[in-house]
Structures are given as C-alpha cells and as structure tokens.
Short mmCIF file of C-alpha atoms in Angstrom, two decimals:
data_model
loop_
_atom_site.label_atom_id
_atom_site.label_comp_id
_atom_site.label_asym_id
_atom_site.label_seq_id
_atom_site.Cartn_x
_atom_site.Cartn_y
_atom_site.Cartn_z
CA MET A 1 -1.57 -16.80 -64.25
CA LYS A 2 0.77 -15.02 -61.99
CA LEU A 3 0.70 -17.29 -58.67
CA LEU A 4 1.61 -15.41 -55.28
CA ARG A 5 2.12 -16.00 -52.61
CA PHE A 6 0.30 -13.19 -49.51
CA GLY A 7 0.60 -13.55 -45.02
CA GLU A 8 2.96 -12.71 -42.67
CA SER A 9 7.03 -13.60 -43.06
CA GLY A 10 6.82 -17.40 -42.99
CA TYR A 11 3.21 -17.95 -42.70
CA GLU A 12 2.21 -16.91 -46.17
CA LYS A 13 -0.59 -18.71 -47.57
CA PRO A 14 -0.83 -19.67 -51.95
CA GLY A 15 -2.87 -17.35 -54.43
CA ILE A 16 -3.57 -16.08 -57.45
CA LEU A 17 -4.49 -13.06 -59.25
CA ASP A 18 -7.57 -12.96 -61.26
CA ASP A 19 -8.25 -10.65 -63.92
CA ASN A 20 -9.03 -7.29 -61.75
CA GLY A 21 -5.86 -7.34 -60.22
CA ASP A 22 -7.49 -8.74 -56.41
CA ILE A 23 -5.28 -11.65 -54.61
CA ARG A 24 -7.20 -14.57 -54.81
CA SER A 25 -6.75 -17.34 -51.99
CA LEU A 26 -5.23 -20.82 -53.40
CA GLU A 27 -6.09 -22.51 -49.19
CA GLY A 28 -7.55 -26.13 -50.40
CA VAL A 29 -6.49 -25.69 -54.15
CA VAL A 30 -2.55 -26.15 -53.08
CA HIS A 31 -0.42 -26.23 -50.08
CA ASP A 32 1.87 -23.77 -51.17
CA ILE A 33 3.16 -22.38 -53.87
CA ALA A 34 6.30 -24.39 -53.84
CA GLY A 35 8.29 -27.06 -55.79
CA ASP A 36 6.01 -30.21 -56.18
CA MET A 37 3.17 -28.37 -57.73
CA LEU A 38 4.91 -26.44 -59.76
CA ASP A 39 4.18 -29.76 -62.36
CA VAL A 40 2.53 -29.65 -66.01
CA SER A 41 -1.05 -31.16 -64.24
CA SER A 42 -0.87 -29.26 -60.75
CA LEU A 43 -0.75 -25.47 -63.11
CA GLU A 44 -3.05 -27.16 -65.21
CA LYS A 45 -5.72 -27.98 -62.64
CA ILE A 46 -5.44 -23.86 -60.84
CA LYS A 47 -5.63 -22.84 -64.52
CA ALA A 48 -9.07 -25.09 -65.14
CA LEU A 49 -10.57 -22.74 -61.15
CA ASP A 50 -12.87 -20.54 -61.84
CA LEU A 51 -11.24 -17.09 -59.70
CA SER A 52 -13.99 -16.00 -59.32
CA THR A 53 -15.35 -18.14 -56.72
CA LEU A 54 -12.46 -17.94 -54.26
CA PRO A 55 -11.69 -15.92 -51.82
CA LEU A 56 -10.34 -12.75 -51.98
CA ALA A 57 -7.27 -11.82 -49.39
CA PRO A 58 -7.60 -9.03 -46.92
CA LYS A 59 -7.19 -5.62 -48.44
CA GLY A 60 -3.39 -4.52 -47.94
CA THR A 61 -2.04 -8.18 -46.97
CA ARG A 62 1.98 -8.50 -47.67
CA ILE A 63 2.96 -10.06 -50.62
CA GLY A 64 5.80 -12.79 -49.87
CA PRO A 65 7.96 -14.38 -52.15
CA CYS A 66 6.27 -16.06 -54.79
CA ILE A 67 7.76 -19.59 -54.37
CA GLY A 68 8.37 -21.28 -51.13
CA SER A 69 10.19 -23.45 -50.01
CA VAL A 70 13.58 -23.45 -52.50
CA GLY A 71 15.86 -25.97 -52.58
CA LYS A 72 18.29 -24.05 -54.85
CA PHE A 73 19.26 -20.26 -55.61
CA ILE A 74 21.07 -20.12 -58.21
CA CYS A 75 22.98 -16.62 -60.37
CA ILE A 76 24.72 -16.22 -63.53
CA GLY A 77 27.12 -13.57 -63.41
CA LEU A 78 28.15 -10.96 -66.66
CA ASN A 79 25.79 -12.62 -68.08
CA TYR A 80 24.80 -9.01 -70.20
CA SER A 81 27.13 -7.74 -72.95
CA ASP A 82 26.99 -3.96 -72.23
CA HIS A 83 26.57 -5.26 -68.43
CA ALA A 84 30.07 -7.08 -68.37
CA ALA A 85 31.08 -3.26 -70.17
CA GLU A 86 30.33 -1.61 -67.71
CA SER A 87 32.04 -3.36 -65.01
CA GLY A 88 35.24 -3.47 -66.78
CA MET A 89 34.86 -7.06 -66.82
CA THR A 90 35.40 -9.55 -70.37
CA LEU A 91 32.52 -11.59 -70.81
CA PRO A 92 33.40 -14.74 -69.93
CA ASP A 93 33.31 -17.87 -72.35
CA GLU A 94 30.37 -20.15 -70.27
CA PRO A 95 28.20 -19.15 -67.70
CA GLU A 96 29.73 -17.13 -64.67
CA VAL A 97 27.83 -19.27 -61.17
CA PHE A 98 27.45 -19.05 -58.20
CA THR A 99 24.78 -18.95 -55.18
CA LYS A 100 23.13 -17.42 -53.08
CA ALA A 101 22.19 -17.64 -49.63
CA THR A 102 18.10 -19.33 -49.15
CA SER A 103 17.75 -17.25 -46.11
CA ALA A 104 18.49 -14.15 -48.64
CA ILE A 105 15.06 -14.50 -50.31
CA CYS A 106 12.43 -12.48 -49.02
CA GLY A 107 9.17 -10.99 -50.47
CA PRO A 108 9.18 -8.12 -53.16
CA ASP A 109 7.92 -5.39 -50.83
CA ASP A 110 10.06 -6.75 -47.94
CA ASN A 111 12.48 -3.85 -46.27
CA ILE A 112 16.55 -4.78 -47.38
CA ILE A 113 18.49 -4.78 -44.33
CA LYS A 114 22.64 -3.05 -44.88
CA PRO A 115 24.65 -5.57 -43.06
CA LYS A 116 26.72 -4.36 -41.32
CA ASN A 117 30.45 -3.32 -42.49
CA SER A 118 28.91 -2.84 -45.05
CA THR A 119 30.14 0.29 -47.64
CA LYS A 120 29.23 -0.37 -51.05
CA MET A 121 25.38 -1.91 -51.36
CA ASP A 122 24.59 -2.39 -55.19
CA TRP A 123 20.97 -3.48 -56.25
CA GLU A 124 20.40 -5.31 -59.85
CA VAL A 125 17.19 -5.71 -61.40
CA GLU A 126 17.39 -9.86 -63.23
CA LEU A 127 15.17 -12.01 -65.05
CA ALA A 128 14.87 -14.84 -62.55
CA LEU A 129 13.15 -18.44 -63.81
CA VAL A 130 11.92 -21.51 -61.75
CA ILE A 131 12.32 -25.29 -62.02
CA GLY A 132 9.23 -26.91 -63.12
CA LYS A 133 10.23 -30.55 -62.97
CA GLU A 134 13.57 -32.08 -62.22
CA ALA A 135 16.25 -31.86 -64.33
CA SER A 136 19.31 -33.72 -65.07
CA TYR A 137 21.65 -33.51 -68.49
CA VAL A 138 18.28 -32.15 -70.36
CA THR A 139 18.86 -30.26 -74.37
CA GLU A 140 19.02 -26.96 -74.92
CA GLN A 141 15.89 -27.28 -77.05
CA GLU A 142 13.97 -30.30 -73.41
CA ALA A 143 14.64 -27.46 -71.37
CA PRO A 144 11.83 -24.55 -72.18
CA ALA A 145 9.30 -27.64 -70.77
CA TYR A 146 10.97 -27.68 -67.09
CA ILE A 147 10.65 -24.20 -66.29
CA ALA A 148 7.38 -23.42 -65.18
CA GLY A 149 8.03 -19.75 -65.02
CA TYR A 150 9.30 -16.49 -64.12
CA CYS A 151 9.69 -13.64 -61.75
CA VAL A 152 11.84 -10.75 -60.96
CA CYS A 153 14.38 -10.94 -58.94
CA ASN A 154 16.79 -8.12 -57.61
CA ASP A 155 20.09 -9.26 -57.21
CA VAL A 156 20.99 -7.24 -54.05
CA SER A 157 24.74 -6.94 -53.54
CA GLU A 158 27.53 -6.02 -51.22
CA ARG A 159 30.28 -5.17 -53.48
CA SER A 160 33.07 -4.88 -50.76
CA PHE A 161 31.93 -8.17 -49.43
CA GLN A 162 31.51 -9.49 -53.55
CA LEU A 163 35.14 -7.91 -54.91
CA GLU A 164 37.45 -7.35 -52.47
CA ARG A 165 37.01 -10.44 -49.74
CA GLY A 166 39.20 -13.37 -51.26
CA SER A 167 37.85 -14.91 -54.69
CA GLN A 168 34.24 -16.09 -53.47
CA TRP A 169 31.46 -14.14 -55.44
CA ASP A 170 28.84 -16.12 -52.24
CA LYS A 171 29.65 -13.33 -49.75
CA GLY A 172 28.50 -10.19 -51.55
CA LYS A 173 25.22 -11.98 -52.42
CA GLY A 174 23.59 -14.17 -49.90
CA CYS A 175 23.29 -11.51 -46.69
CA ASP A 176 19.93 -11.62 -44.91
CA THR A 177 16.90 -9.59 -48.08
CA PHE A 178 19.53 -9.97 -50.64
CA GLY A 179 16.86 -12.27 -52.16
CA PRO A 180 13.88 -10.19 -52.98
CA ILE A 181 11.11 -12.41 -55.16
CA GLY A 182 7.85 -11.79 -57.29
CA PRO A 183 6.11 -10.11 -56.75
CA TRP A 184 4.16 -13.40 -58.19
CA LEU A 185 5.21 -16.13 -60.48
CA VAL A 186 4.30 -16.33 -64.33
CA THR A 187 3.69 -18.78 -65.94
CA SER A 188 5.61 -19.61 -69.36
CA ASP A 189 2.71 -20.17 -71.47
CA GLU A 190 2.34 -15.91 -70.36
CA VAL A 191 5.33 -14.51 -70.36
CA GLY A 192 5.79 -15.65 -74.40
CA ASP A 193 9.95 -14.94 -75.52
CA PRO A 194 11.26 -14.62 -72.06
CA THR A 195 14.84 -12.66 -74.18
CA ASN A 196 12.17 -9.67 -75.21
CA LEU A 197 11.05 -7.83 -72.08
CA ASP A 198 11.77 -4.54 -70.62
CA MET A 199 13.87 -4.56 -67.28
CA TRP A 200 14.49 -1.11 -65.31
CA LEU A 201 15.14 -0.04 -61.24
CA GLU A 202 15.29 2.88 -60.15
CA VAL A 203 16.32 4.95 -56.19
CA ASN A 204 14.88 7.51 -54.93
CA GLY A 205 12.60 7.96 -58.14
CA LYS A 206 16.24 8.54 -60.48
CA ARG A 207 16.79 6.15 -63.26
CA TYR A 208 19.85 3.93 -63.05
CA GLN A 209 18.52 1.08 -65.33
CA ASN A 210 17.10 0.68 -67.87
CA GLY A 211 17.27 -2.75 -70.29
CA SER A 212 15.93 -5.75 -71.72
CA SER A 213 16.54 -9.16 -71.75
CA ARG A 214 17.45 -8.57 -75.41
CA THR A 215 21.19 -8.32 -74.59
CA MET A 216 21.94 -11.58 -72.49
CA VAL A 217 24.44 -13.64 -73.30
CA PHE A 218 23.43 -17.20 -72.54
CA LYS A 219 19.76 -17.47 -72.71
CA PRO A 220 17.44 -19.23 -69.97
CA ALA A 221 17.08 -22.44 -72.39
CA PHE A 222 20.84 -22.59 -72.04
CA ILE A 223 21.11 -21.69 -68.82
CA VAL A 224 18.88 -24.76 -67.82
CA SER A 225 20.57 -27.19 -70.02
CA TYR A 226 23.90 -25.96 -68.91
CA LEU A 227 23.04 -26.41 -65.36
CA SER A 228 21.58 -29.63 -65.64
CA GLN A 229 25.14 -30.99 -66.92
CA PHE A 230 26.54 -29.99 -63.30
CA MET A 231 23.93 -30.62 -60.88
CA SER A 232 20.09 -32.04 -61.28
CA LEU A 233 17.84 -28.70 -60.77
CA GLN A 234 14.88 -29.40 -58.86
CA PRO A 235 10.95 -28.51 -58.55
CA GLY A 236 11.04 -24.58 -57.19
CA ASP A 237 14.33 -23.84 -57.36
CA VAL A 238 15.50 -20.71 -58.53
CA ILE A 239 17.77 -19.83 -61.17
CA SER A 240 18.40 -15.24 -62.02
CA THR A 241 20.18 -15.13 -64.05
CA GLY A 242 22.05 -12.00 -64.98
CA THR A 243 21.30 -8.13 -64.68
CA PRO A 244 21.60 -5.37 -67.43
CA PRO A 245 23.84 -1.72 -66.95
CA GLY A 246 23.16 0.92 -64.61
CA VAL A 247 23.98 -0.90 -61.15
CA GLY A 248 25.83 1.24 -58.86
CA LEU A 249 29.17 -0.08 -59.44
CA GLY A 250 29.07 1.52 -63.15
CA GLN A 251 28.85 4.82 -62.33
CA LYS A 252 31.28 7.83 -62.04
CA PRO A 253 31.70 8.02 -59.93
CA PRO A 254 29.90 5.19 -57.91
CA VAL A 255 26.63 5.41 -56.51
CA TYR A 256 25.65 3.19 -53.16
CA LEU A 257 22.57 2.34 -51.33
CA ASN A 258 22.50 4.21 -47.69
CA ALA A 259 19.47 3.62 -45.08
CA GLY A 260 17.00 4.94 -45.85
CA ASP A 261 16.77 5.03 -49.68
CA ASN A 262 13.88 3.55 -51.88
CA ILE A 263 14.11 1.24 -54.56
CA GLN A 264 11.36 0.23 -57.05
CA LEU A 265 12.30 -2.15 -59.56
CA GLY A 266 10.30 -3.96 -63.01
CA ILE A 267 10.23 -5.96 -65.53
CA GLU A 268 7.34 -6.35 -68.37
CA LYS A 269 4.70 -9.16 -68.25
CA LEU A 270 6.20 -9.81 -64.73
CA GLY A 271 5.36 -6.73 -62.61
CA ILE A 272 7.03 -4.59 -59.91
CA GLN A 273 8.89 -4.29 -56.60
CA LYS A 274 9.65 -1.64 -53.83
CA GLN A 275 11.74 -2.01 -51.10
CA THR A 276 13.39 0.51 -49.02
CA VAL A 277 16.46 0.21 -47.24
CA THR A 278 17.38 -0.16 -42.80
CA ALA A 279 19.62 -0.15 -41.43
CA LEU A 280 20.82 -3.33 -39.64
CA THR A 281 20.74 -1.82 -36.54
CA ASN A 282 17.62 -0.34 -37.05
CA ILE A 283 15.70 -3.55 -37.21
CA MET A 284 14.02 -4.08 -33.94
#
C-alpha cells in the first residue's frame, strides 16, 4: 500500500493511492497516517478496503509529509561506502547517529527554505524507514517486523553549519524544511528487499546522485536493532539511513544550492519528490 497525507500544511488528511494513481481519502477510517495506526492490525484493516468506494481527493491537492506526529527523526551518517569515499571520511565501525529536528519535516514537493547565513546548502537522497510498533532491545532477525514501511527523504544539509560550527552535525541538519518525506509511505510488503533499490537526485535537470541502496553499509534491520539498544523506538518514528555518492560537497569543485534551484529526487518503488529552493527573505 501507498499511504499518504494530503491537504493544507498543518491540516493534512489521511489518504491512500489507488491502482490508477488517484488519491483516495481515508477520513473516517483512520484519524491520520501516524504512529498509532501503523500496527499490523490497522494496516490490514486498510488493506481490506475497497478503494473504489472511498472519496477522491481534489485534483491538484498538496501532498504533505507521509507521516504525521513524528516523535523522533533519526539519521545515519556515512552509511554508504562510496559516499564516505567521496567525502574523504573513514567508514565508521558502528552507525554514525544524529537527529534532525521534527520541525524540519515538510511535504515532498514543498519549497526548501535557504536559512540566513547559509553558504553551503546541500542535498542527500535517502531511504527512510518508519517504525510500526515499539522496539526495544530487538535482534536484527526480529527487526523487520517492527518496520511499517519506507519512504523517500531528502536529508537537506547546510555544510558550513554542520562541519564548521563545532562538532555537532544537528545544527546543519535540522533547519526548517530540511526534512521532506514522502510522497507516500510504502508498506514493507510492497517494497520487498529495501537493500536493492535504485536512488537518484537531480538539480536543475543535472543528475548528481545515481546510486543504489546496495552500497549501504549498515542495513535497515541492523539499524533498527542497533538503535533499539540505546533508546526505545516508537510507532511513527522516522529513521533516514544515509545517502549514496553525488552530494554537492563531493563535487570538484563543490556545488551548493541557491535560491531558485529546482531539485528532483526519487527511489525505486517509493516515488519522486520535487522542490524549489527559496531564500528566507522571500518567504511571506
């Protein structure tokens, strides 16, 4: 299933994509695409619906973040061998963990705001997973049962904030609009093997990232198990699992985002995002 949220920012409604690519409303079936409805029984209830009986969303409706009320937005850095090489960084012995502020979350096609004093704003197409039930001290073998599904994430990063303003990456990762997720949450049964998905990203029509989750070092099941040793993971938590090569920082010379730039990115089976960079001074 492809679950999504649509409508005005802050007032999104739950929805599902039908076989014709049309958005059907799940209002009255679930209150939101959020933590407490991501368990197996709730997903099975939705799966059993006759989608043709559900109302269609208005044409041209905005697509919101595919998950609402996210409690934790966790990211894994340097998790692709070829990306670590282009960044000139050594692969970590254990997952490199940081967080993005949940206030960074936005819709997949919303504008990305370039922050004040930003000089090195970068892109990262990433495979994100969403937790479906509470996970605490789970094994790697058990972990897949705790993953409700997967989605596209653009881990937008301000490299000068991230790498030149002290030792904490969070400052360059959590700015408003730096976490587009969606367009939809694709349930695990429909994704199949998450470690064999093509991934790409273009800026102004030029393809910079053209990779695959095959080069991921720490796989989704291991990541869930690993994180659950340090914190409980709650339904609706989002974990973004790293990026393949081709980020702006890795270009020679580096290439960074500016107001007016157009970004498109996608992951096989998970959909496409389209964003425009907007200067903060242009935001009403």
